[in-house]
Amino acid sequence: MTTQELYTKGTSVWLPSDETVWQLGTLVDDFAVGNTTLDVRVENGSIFTVKVANEKGFPPLRNPEIFRGLSDLTQLSYLHEPAVLHNLRVRFAEYKTIYTYCGIVLVAINPYQEMNIYDNGTMETYRGCAMGELDPHIFAIAEEAFTKMEREDRDQSIIVSGESGAGKTVSAKYVMRYVAEAKGSTTNEHNVEKRVLATNPIMEAIGNAKTTRNDNSSRFGKFIEIDFDKHFAITGAKMRTYLLEKSRVVFQSPDERNYHIFYQLCAAAKERPRDYVELRLDAPEEFRYTNQGQNTVITGVDDFEAFQETCYALDLLSFPQEDQYIMFRILAAILHLGDIRFIPLNDDSSSVVDNDPHLSIFASLLGINASQMSMWLTKKKLVTVKDQMTKSLRLQEAEAGRDAFAKHIYSRLFNWVVGHVNRKLIPDRQPHHFIGVLDIYGFETFQKNSFEQFCINYANEKLQQQFVIHVFKLEQEEYIKEEIEWTMIDFFDNQPCIDLIEGRLGILDLLDEECRMPKGSDGTWNRKMISTAKDKEKAADKSWKYFEKPRFSEESFIINHFADKVEYDSDGFLDKNRDTMNEEFVNLLRASEFPLVAQLFQDGTPETLTAGKSPPRTGSTPTKAASGFTHSNTPTPRAAGAAHKSHTQSVGSQFQDSLRALMDTLNRTTPHYVRCIKPNDEKAAFGFDPKRAIQQLRACGVLETIRISAAGYPSRWTYKDFFVRYRVMCRSKEIDRTNIRKTVEIIVTKLIDDRDKYKFGKTMIFFRAGQVAYMEKLRADRRMACGLIIQKIFRGRAARRKYLEMRRAALAIQTAARGYLARKHYQHLRRSAAALKIQTAFRGYQQRKKFATLRSMAIRMQALTRGKAARKMYQARLLDKLAVGIQSIARGFMARRRYQKQLRRIILVQSCIRRFLAKRKLKALKIQARDVNHVKQLNKGLENKIFTLQQKVDELNGELVTRRKMDAEVLELRTKAAGLRQLEADLHSRTSEIALLHATIAELRTTISTHERHTESLTEDIRNLRSTVITKDQQAAEQSSKHAEEMQTLRRENQALHEVSKSQSGLLTKEYDERIGTLERDLLEEREARQRALDDLDRVRQRHSNLEDQMKIEGRQARSLQRTPSDVSNDSDNSATASTVFVPEIGDDGYSTQRSKATSRRGAHNGWPGFHLDSTSPKPGMDGFVEDDGVVGDANHSADGLFTCIDAAGMDEVQVLREQNSILKHQLEMRPAVDEIVSEKIKRHLEVNLALRSSLARCQSALSGPLDEAKMDELRASLAILTEQTTDDLATSIPNVTVDDVGTLDPTSLNQLFLSLREALAIQATETRQLMTGRNVLSERYTQLMKENDCLKIMLANLSKSSNLRDGLSRLAEDTTVRS
């Protein structure tokens, strides 16, 4: 088809426009060969002349009306930019449809209002439908991804991109919702779907913020993998994040907000102040980090409700309540950190404002030292090869360091939250495949573009390359499938631009190289890039052709991206790439008293899935392999190395690695694309701005898809559809309904001469761009010609019918009109007569009514006038009466006020006199307190008290000797155990006696029967002895009955014992199984306790290191903190500094020797009831067994348990008593050693105390008179002796002053030194009293051991005295119960 045939008069074309990008016009005349211009009339009537130099200079043609509002842009006949823009505008603004296909891409336009197209009914509609069967929808993309995963057995990915405010986050949320709900697991056993969807409110709270373009803008990129098993049910999920916008934490532009979580937390503190009183939060307008945008409210959003939804999601993902509260403390601390103020001391130093409340709140919220935090906010440590030094920071540097610290804290917290979410979404069974949802930022270009925009556009370059290659691949596969001939399609390859950024000696390499330079700067880096670009241009390197230098700026550079040219400001690139921060801040947080805070800042602990790394999978699929991450708190060596590497890498290198890993993942999946478009900047509902839309279409790759399609055969028709539409173009005899393809070939070859304009495939016919529009024009002409013939016949018939109808209507109208006029005249005459009568009656009525009204008004006015005069007189009298009352009250008030004023003056004079006297008396008391004689009077008698205490210690040591006689009593207990064995032997002997009685009874019965038989023959011989025999028979019968009753009793007892033993054996088996499970749990808890102890030790070491740094800076020497072995007492650390916390002792095996309270409580029930079988020695008490934390066991429970065990297992359980006795003996043997240690410590403190007193006396005598050279020498000697005799335990209580320093002191300083020595002596006296108190506690515990031993002896004595084993055990239980 020639150009002359296409561009005819009346043809619609598109012209460029400054306001609407493209405007519609029509050709005024036909185009003739040789013409160089075209006249086009636009919609407003203006005529534009378009110059036509060649075929490419012709304006784009408009598509026919059949293609208006198509659901797929690739089905348009003319595929070009104005056609795409117009079709999207029609669907969005006119049809109110937000989704449109562009081949495999779903274009989603943000409507800025709620739409009812995401309910469960819509989900059911799209379930099971192929893409293209129904209208475009985000659910169709999700369904297509799931279907391909099932059919192709391959991982899928859905890439959602677009600029801020385009609706990326909402689209990704609906994809996850469809996959989770419509394609979820068949059972809700683990509630996986709800947990997957619960990640949305959490990530929106900590990662989304309000911007000028979007109220809920996602300020980070994320890739969520939803895992499926072999039956395609959801098993779990995981998340990777990319390039969090940390700068938003400390700075927001006008009309923007910080991250939502800060405002939600402030709202929660306002609504529920009791729950968050410790956070000390106010309204967001009061904090610098939340009020910079000058608008802290989002219209239609309740921050408190959003906070409740966030907390519900945290609970659903099993975030512990304690961890949630610590997370809120960290967020509140960030807000208070931003309000810490600095003041400049000079040009090179600054300091924190004195008594800054936000500093103390920040330190308390994070559990760190406020003074150390204040110091490192204004100082910086410089580390050289041989030494370390500190440097003061200027005001601007201190503020920048504070902001960098805030960003680092938030980044660590963000990573921890993501890591916890991933741990809770770990698949509970082996994943088979996954569907990944990538929500990532689109191409960005602003007035000022910095490092963040550079990384974002670099990521979009990589995604655009992957997108174009995939689209090109699908296009070629379609041609191969239809078996048509095709040539290679040329497409835009942005690989040179990518090489410019990430290639060898590219922009990122030069940036990293400049960051490693000691004096590297942004300007040096920019000049180095310009120099490299010139060298590469000479070497004909294609990649650096995309780099340009601006004309009027030396601090910026330009990169030609696939979407547009972007000018980047190099200012700040090096700092953002280094991402450095004062290391001392991290050291302070590692020493926090909160374990979670310290854990966040430990190196080598992977708390999150950083970008580019995946968590380990249980399967062995190579595409799902993990690298260096475990799910425990302790990192593997490989993970630790990876964490250290990521710590030393620059931000650009880390982002490059993560992007490379992301592209590898996407290349292993089948991608699906969603391109989100922002229609306008005013957020108007269904408002379409063509300029903003076309800018985004160029950037997101939609037009590139159109260009690739237009380069081949974009228009595709099935043979049946083509035949149905274009059969009018051929004659009836040419139609063959049995072979539709043959008919189509006849039609096409008849209409189109050039065979390259179309291709016949197996199932479809392919056309070049514009051919379908040409056939539409021919079809319209043919239909027009046929229509003219039909119209000619129809219009003639209609005209004749219309004439006849009009004639009949005219006659009917004349008849009706004449009758109507006659009736109307008659009615007029009647109405005139009636009107006269009505007027007469009405006028009389009006006059009477008027008179009555005037009369009533006159009477009412008279009444009102008289009433007003009476009320006025009453008011005057009332005012006179009230004035008299007010005067009396005022005069009384003035009199009382004069009296009160005089009384206050008298009291003030008395207070001044009394204060003067009190000050004079206080001054006298202070002089008396400094008097040496007064000090001597106070210390009088102290030495006598110490010697008295020593004598009491000696008496207690004597008592310990007598208590060693307990060994003999232990031997007696062993003897009683042997007696218990004898009782068992007696039981066996009684059983044998019972057997002998049975045999005797049987013999007696035999003898009686024999005598009865002989009595028949010897009746006469024994007649005299009858009475005797009868008596013996009665006695034998009585004895037999007694024996029978005893046998029945024994049988019942044996049966009862058998049942009891059977039931007790079952209980023992159950208790044994429970004991095994308890021991396993205790072992796990012991390992966790060991890990916690090691973490606590690391925190304390870090705290000690921080204190050392602080004391070195302040000129003091810190004590060295050493690891205490398990066999050394820790009682000498009473004088530790206030900032040191308790650290459990770590034994030689690496386990903690201190047990938690919960573990020790459980230990009382792990063994036999009432006994402590833990690895630590028990402490017997009066009524039970006292454990390590002082919990006393139940004596009644112990007795019942002892009875059950002995009754069930017999005498073998006596061995338990022996083991307990051996434990008691071991404790009794250890007591003297403990007492000796305590006594030795008391003696050592007494010796030191005496040495202090003697040295103090010498110092006092030296200071009693005027100071000459001799007394100064004497004072130096006394201080030297005092320094030599002081033990290490007292080192922290004595002032850090050497003998050489005394010579430079004045009398006032010497007096202060004297008072400090006196305070040290008082501290030692207090420590001595504490040791004596500890000695008394040991004595009381020893007494408890003795009483418990007596109880055991009484129990064994009662057991040995019992004749029957069961009776003895019963009495033993009763005695134990009574004692309890």
Short mmCIF file of N, CA, C and O in Angstrom, two decimals, residues 141 315 325 521 608 695 704 732 1086 1121 1163:
data_model
loop_
_atom_site.label_atom_id
_atom_site.label_comp_id
_atom_site.label_asym_id
_atom_site.label_seq_id
_atom_site.Cartn_x
_atom_site.Cartn_y
_atom_site.Cartn_z
N ILE A 141 -2.46 -11.91 36.22
CA ILE A 141 -1.01 -12.13 36.23
C ILE A 141 -0.63 -13.16 37.29
O ILE A 141 0.18 -14.07 37.05
N ASP A 315 2.44 -9.78 66.59
CA ASP A 315 2.03 -10.92 67.40
C ASP A 315 1.78 -12.14 66.52
O ASP A 315 2.11 -13.27 66.92
N TYR A 325 8.78 -4.41 72.78
CA TYR A 325 8.95 -3.21 73.59
C TYR A 325 10.36 -2.65 73.43
O TYR A 325 10.55 -1.43 73.39
N SER A 521 38.11 12.90 47.33
CA SER A 521 36.98 13.83 47.41
C SER A 521 36.08 13.63 46.21
O SER A 521 36.45 12.98 45.22
N THR A 608 19.62 -10.65 59.28
CA THR A 608 18.63 -10.46 58.22
C THR A 608 19.16 -11.08 56.94
O THR A 608 20.34 -11.37 56.79
N GLN A 695 6.08 10.11 29.93
CA GLN A 695 7.41 10.04 30.54
C GLN A 695 7.64 8.69 31.20
O GLN A 695 8.71 8.09 31.10
N GLU A 704 9.21 0.20 24.43
CA GLU A 704 10.20 -0.70 23.82
C GLU A 704 9.53 -2.01 23.40
O GLU A 704 9.86 -2.59 22.36
N SER A 732 -19.49 -14.14 -3.38
CA SER A 732 -20.06 -15.33 -2.74
C SER A 732 -19.51 -16.62 -3.34
O SER A 732 -19.30 -17.61 -2.64
N GLU A 1086 20.53 -25.17 79.52
CA GLU A 1086 21.89 -24.90 80.00
C GLU A 1086 22.76 -24.36 78.89
O GLU A 1086 23.55 -23.43 79.09
N LEU A 1121 39.87 -5.79 83.45
CA LEU A 1121 38.86 -6.80 83.71
C LEU A 1121 39.36 -8.13 83.18
O LEU A 1121 39.63 -8.27 81.99
N GLY A 1163 14.83 -27.85 89.11
CA GLY A 1163 15.67 -28.93 89.60
C GLY A 1163 15.07 -29.66 90.76
O GLY A 1163 15.41 -30.80 91.02
#
